[in-house]
């Protein structure tokens, strides 16, 4: 018998939903920034508000990863949360320190790649599994 702890299917389903929400949110962030840069957007307010709202599913991912059943995802969820904190910091410092602010979209790309990796790791291997 294995000593591994497996999360309940509903917990994995919620965790997967949060991961997909984060990935989609990061993609929306790039879209909103692009719209603003090219004059079709509502300004940076929508980008900032969406970025702040992304904190909710990110905190959820991180907290859920602290459970025994989801511990296999703790490192990647922690990394994604740390990247989010860096993202907020880079945005806040960007006006005063433009070279740091220039790292904001780069960090956003890294966030997208990490979120994609998490979603891919959570992909069911067959229809009956979570």
Tab-separated table of N, CA, C and O in Angstrom, residues 15 18-20 22-24 26 30 58 61 73-84 106-122:
chain	number	residue	atom	x	y	z
A	15	UNK	N	-9.046	23.103	-7.559
A	15	UNK	CA	-7.663	23.533	-7.768
A	15	UNK	C	-7.395	23.741	-9.253
A	15	UNK	O	-6.804	24.745	-9.656
A	18	UNK	N	-9.083	26.910	-10.452
A	18	UNK	CA	-8.321	28.102	-10.063
A	18	UNK	C	-7.103	28.290	-10.976
A	18	UNK	O	-6.788	29.412	-11.377
A	19	UNK	N	-6.427	27.196	-11.295
A	19	UNK	CA	-5.249	27.277	-12.169
A	19	UNK	C	-5.632	27.776	-13.562
A	19	UNK	O	-4.944	28.633	-14.137
A	20	UNK	N	-6.732	27.279	-14.095
A	20	UNK	CA	-7.203	27.729	-15.414
A	20	UNK	C	-7.614	29.200	-15.345
A	20	UNK	O	-7.334	29.978	-16.269
A	22	UNK	N	-6.371	31.494	-13.379
A	22	UNK	CA	-5.142	32.298	-13.340
A	22	UNK	C	-4.538	32.412	-14.733
A	22	UNK	O	-4.181	33.509	-15.179
A	23	UNK	N	-4.433	31.294	-15.440
A	23	UNK	CA	-3.863	31.330	-16.788
A	23	UNK	C	-4.687	32.240	-17.699
A	23	UNK	O	-4.134	33.096	-18.407
A	24	UNK	N	-6.007	32.091	-17.664
A	24	UNK	CA	-6.871	32.944	-18.487
A	24	UNK	C	-6.730	34.408	-18.076
A	24	UNK	O	-6.699	35.302	-18.930
A	26	UNK	N	-4.105	35.923	-16.803
A	26	UNK	CA	-2.834	36.470	-17.291
A	26	UNK	C	-2.950	36.797	-18.783
A	26	UNK	O	-2.482	37.851	-19.241
A	30	UNK	N	-2.537	40.613	-20.719
A	30	UNK	CA	-1.769	40.996	-21.916
A	30	UNK	C	-2.684	41.666	-22.936
A	30	UNK	O	-2.308	42.656	-23.572
A	58	UNK	N	-5.093	33.211	-7.090
A	58	UNK	CA	-3.704	32.866	-6.762
A	58	UNK	C	-3.537	32.524	-5.289
A	58	UNK	O	-2.851	31.551	-4.946
A	61	UNK	N	-5.067	29.080	-4.830
A	61	UNK	CA	-4.148	28.022	-5.287
A	61	UNK	C	-3.083	27.746	-4.236
A	61	UNK	O	-2.813	26.591	-3.894
A	73	UNK	N	1.742	19.860	-5.754
A	73	UNK	CA	1.679	21.114	-6.509
A	73	UNK	C	2.128	22.312	-5.685
A	73	UNK	O	2.049	23.449	-6.139
A	74	UNK	N	2.602	22.059	-4.471
A	74	UNK	CA	2.969	23.143	-3.551
A	74	UNK	C	4.072	24.030	-4.124
A	74	UNK	O	3.996	25.254	-4.056
A	75	UNK	N	5.097	23.444	-4.694
A	75	UNK	CA	6.214	24.222	-5.226
A	75	UNK	C	5.805	25.130	-6.371
A	75	UNK	O	6.140	26.323	-6.382
A	76	UNK	N	5.062	24.588	-7.321
A	76	UNK	CA	4.679	25.390	-8.483
A	76	UNK	C	3.631	26.440	-8.103
A	76	UNK	O	3.652	27.561	-8.612
A	77	UNK	N	2.719	26.106	-7.174
A	77	UNK	CA	1.741	27.097	-6.714
A	77	UNK	C	2.440	28.203	-5.929
A	77	UNK	O	2.108	29.387	-6.072
A	78	UNK	N	3.429	27.832	-5.111
A	78	UNK	CA	4.202	28.823	-4.369
A	78	UNK	C	4.990	29.729	-5.298
A	78	UNK	O	5.079	30.943	-5.078
A	79	UNK	N	5.562	29.143	-6.345
A	79	UNK	CA	6.310	29.936	-7.323
A	79	UNK	C	5.382	30.922	-8.027
A	79	UNK	O	5.726	32.097	-8.220
A	80	UNK	N	4.199	30.469	-8.401
A	80	UNK	CA	3.246	31.338	-9.076
A	80	UNK	C	2.807	32.491	-8.163
A	80	UNK	O	2.712	33.639	-8.593
A	81	UNK	N	2.598	32.191	-6.892
A	81	UNK	CA	2.224	33.233	-5.932
A	81	UNK	C	3.375	34.228	-5.745
A	81	UNK	O	3.157	35.442	-5.702
A	82	UNK	N	4.610	33.737	-5.662
A	82	UNK	CA	5.776	34.620	-5.534
A	82	UNK	C	5.927	35.510	-6.770
A	82	UNK	O	6.241	36.703	-6.651
A	83	UNK	N	5.684	34.949	-7.946
A	83	UNK	CA	5.747	35.741	-9.175
A	83	UNK	C	4.670	36.826	-9.180
A	83	UNK	O	4.903	37.942	-9.658
A	84	UNK	N	3.507	36.510	-8.635
A	84	UNK	CA	2.443	37.512	-8.537
A	84	UNK	C	2.864	38.659	-7.613
A	84	UNK	O	2.662	39.830	-7.937
A	106	UNK	N	7.798	41.118	-18.620
A	106	UNK	CA	8.626	39.903	-18.654
A	106	UNK	C	8.168	38.945	-17.555
A	106	UNK	O	7.990	37.746	-17.782
A	107	UNK	N	7.962	39.487	-16.363
A	107	UNK	CA	7.469	38.673	-15.255
A	107	UNK	C	6.071	38.122	-15.570
A	107	UNK	O	5.746	36.993	-15.212
A	108	UNK	N	5.256	38.919	-16.256
A	108	UNK	CA	3.927	38.453	-16.673
A	108	UNK	C	4.028	37.252	-17.594
A	108	UNK	O	3.238	36.304	-17.492
A	109	UNK	N	5.006	37.279	-18.492
A	109	UNK	CA	5.222	36.138	-19.386
A	109	UNK	C	5.640	34.904	-18.599
A	109	UNK	O	5.141	33.797	-18.840
A	110	UNK	N	6.522	35.091	-17.643
A	110	UNK	CA	6.948	33.966	-16.798
A	110	UNK	C	5.747	33.416	-16.027
A	110	UNK	O	5.569	32.197	-15.912
A	111	UNK	N	4.895	34.318	-15.530
A	111	UNK	CA	3.687	33.868	-14.835
A	111	UNK	C	2.818	33.015	-15.747
A	111	UNK	O	2.283	31.981	-15.327
A	112	UNK	N	2.663	33.447	-16.989
A	112	UNK	CA	1.847	32.688	-17.942
A	112	UNK	C	2.439	31.297	-18.168
A	112	UNK	O	1.708	30.298	-18.204
A	113	UNK	N	3.746	31.223	-18.310
A	113	UNK	CA	4.401	29.933	-18.550
A	113	UNK	C	4.265	28.999	-17.346
A	113	UNK	O	4.014	27.798	-17.508
A	114	UNK	N	4.416	29.541	-16.152
A	114	UNK	CA	4.277	28.724	-14.934
A	114	UNK	C	2.828	28.277	-14.772
A	114	UNK	O	2.557	27.109	-14.447
A	115	UNK	N	1.879	29.169	-15.009
A	115	UNK	CA	0.459	28.804	-14.914
A	115	UNK	C	0.110	27.738	-15.946
A	115	UNK	O	-0.626	26.788	-15.646
A	116	UNK	N	0.645	27.864	-17.149
A	116	UNK	CA	0.416	26.855	-18.184
A	116	UNK	C	0.977	25.508	-17.750
A	116	UNK	O	0.331	24.467	-17.922
A	117	UNK	N	2.155	25.514	-17.175
A	117	UNK	CA	2.762	24.271	-16.691
A	117	UNK	C	1.893	23.633	-15.608
A	117	UNK	O	1.699	22.418	-15.598
A	118	UNK	N	1.350	24.444	-14.715
A	118	UNK	CA	0.485	23.917	-13.659
A	118	UNK	C	-0.777	23.314	-14.258
A	118	UNK	O	-1.180	22.205	-13.891
A	119	UNK	N	-1.401	24.013	-15.187
A	119	UNK	CA	-2.610	23.498	-15.831
A	119	UNK	C	-2.304	22.184	-16.546
A	119	UNK	O	-3.080	21.222	-16.459
A	120	UNK	N	-1.177	22.118	-17.212
A	120	UNK	CA	-0.806	20.886	-17.924
A	120	UNK	C	-0.566	19.728	-16.961
A	120	UNK	O	-0.926	18.599	-17.255
A	121	UNK	N	0.030	20.011	-15.806
A	121	UNK	CA	0.255	18.958	-14.800
A	121	UNK	C	-1.059	18.461	-14.222
A	121	UNK	O	-1.146	17.325	-13.769
A	122	UNK	N	-2.073	19.310	-14.211
A	122	UNK	CA	-3.372	18.955	-13.642
A	122	UNK	C	-4.311	18.321	-14.658
A	122	UNK	O	-5.415	17.930	-14.309
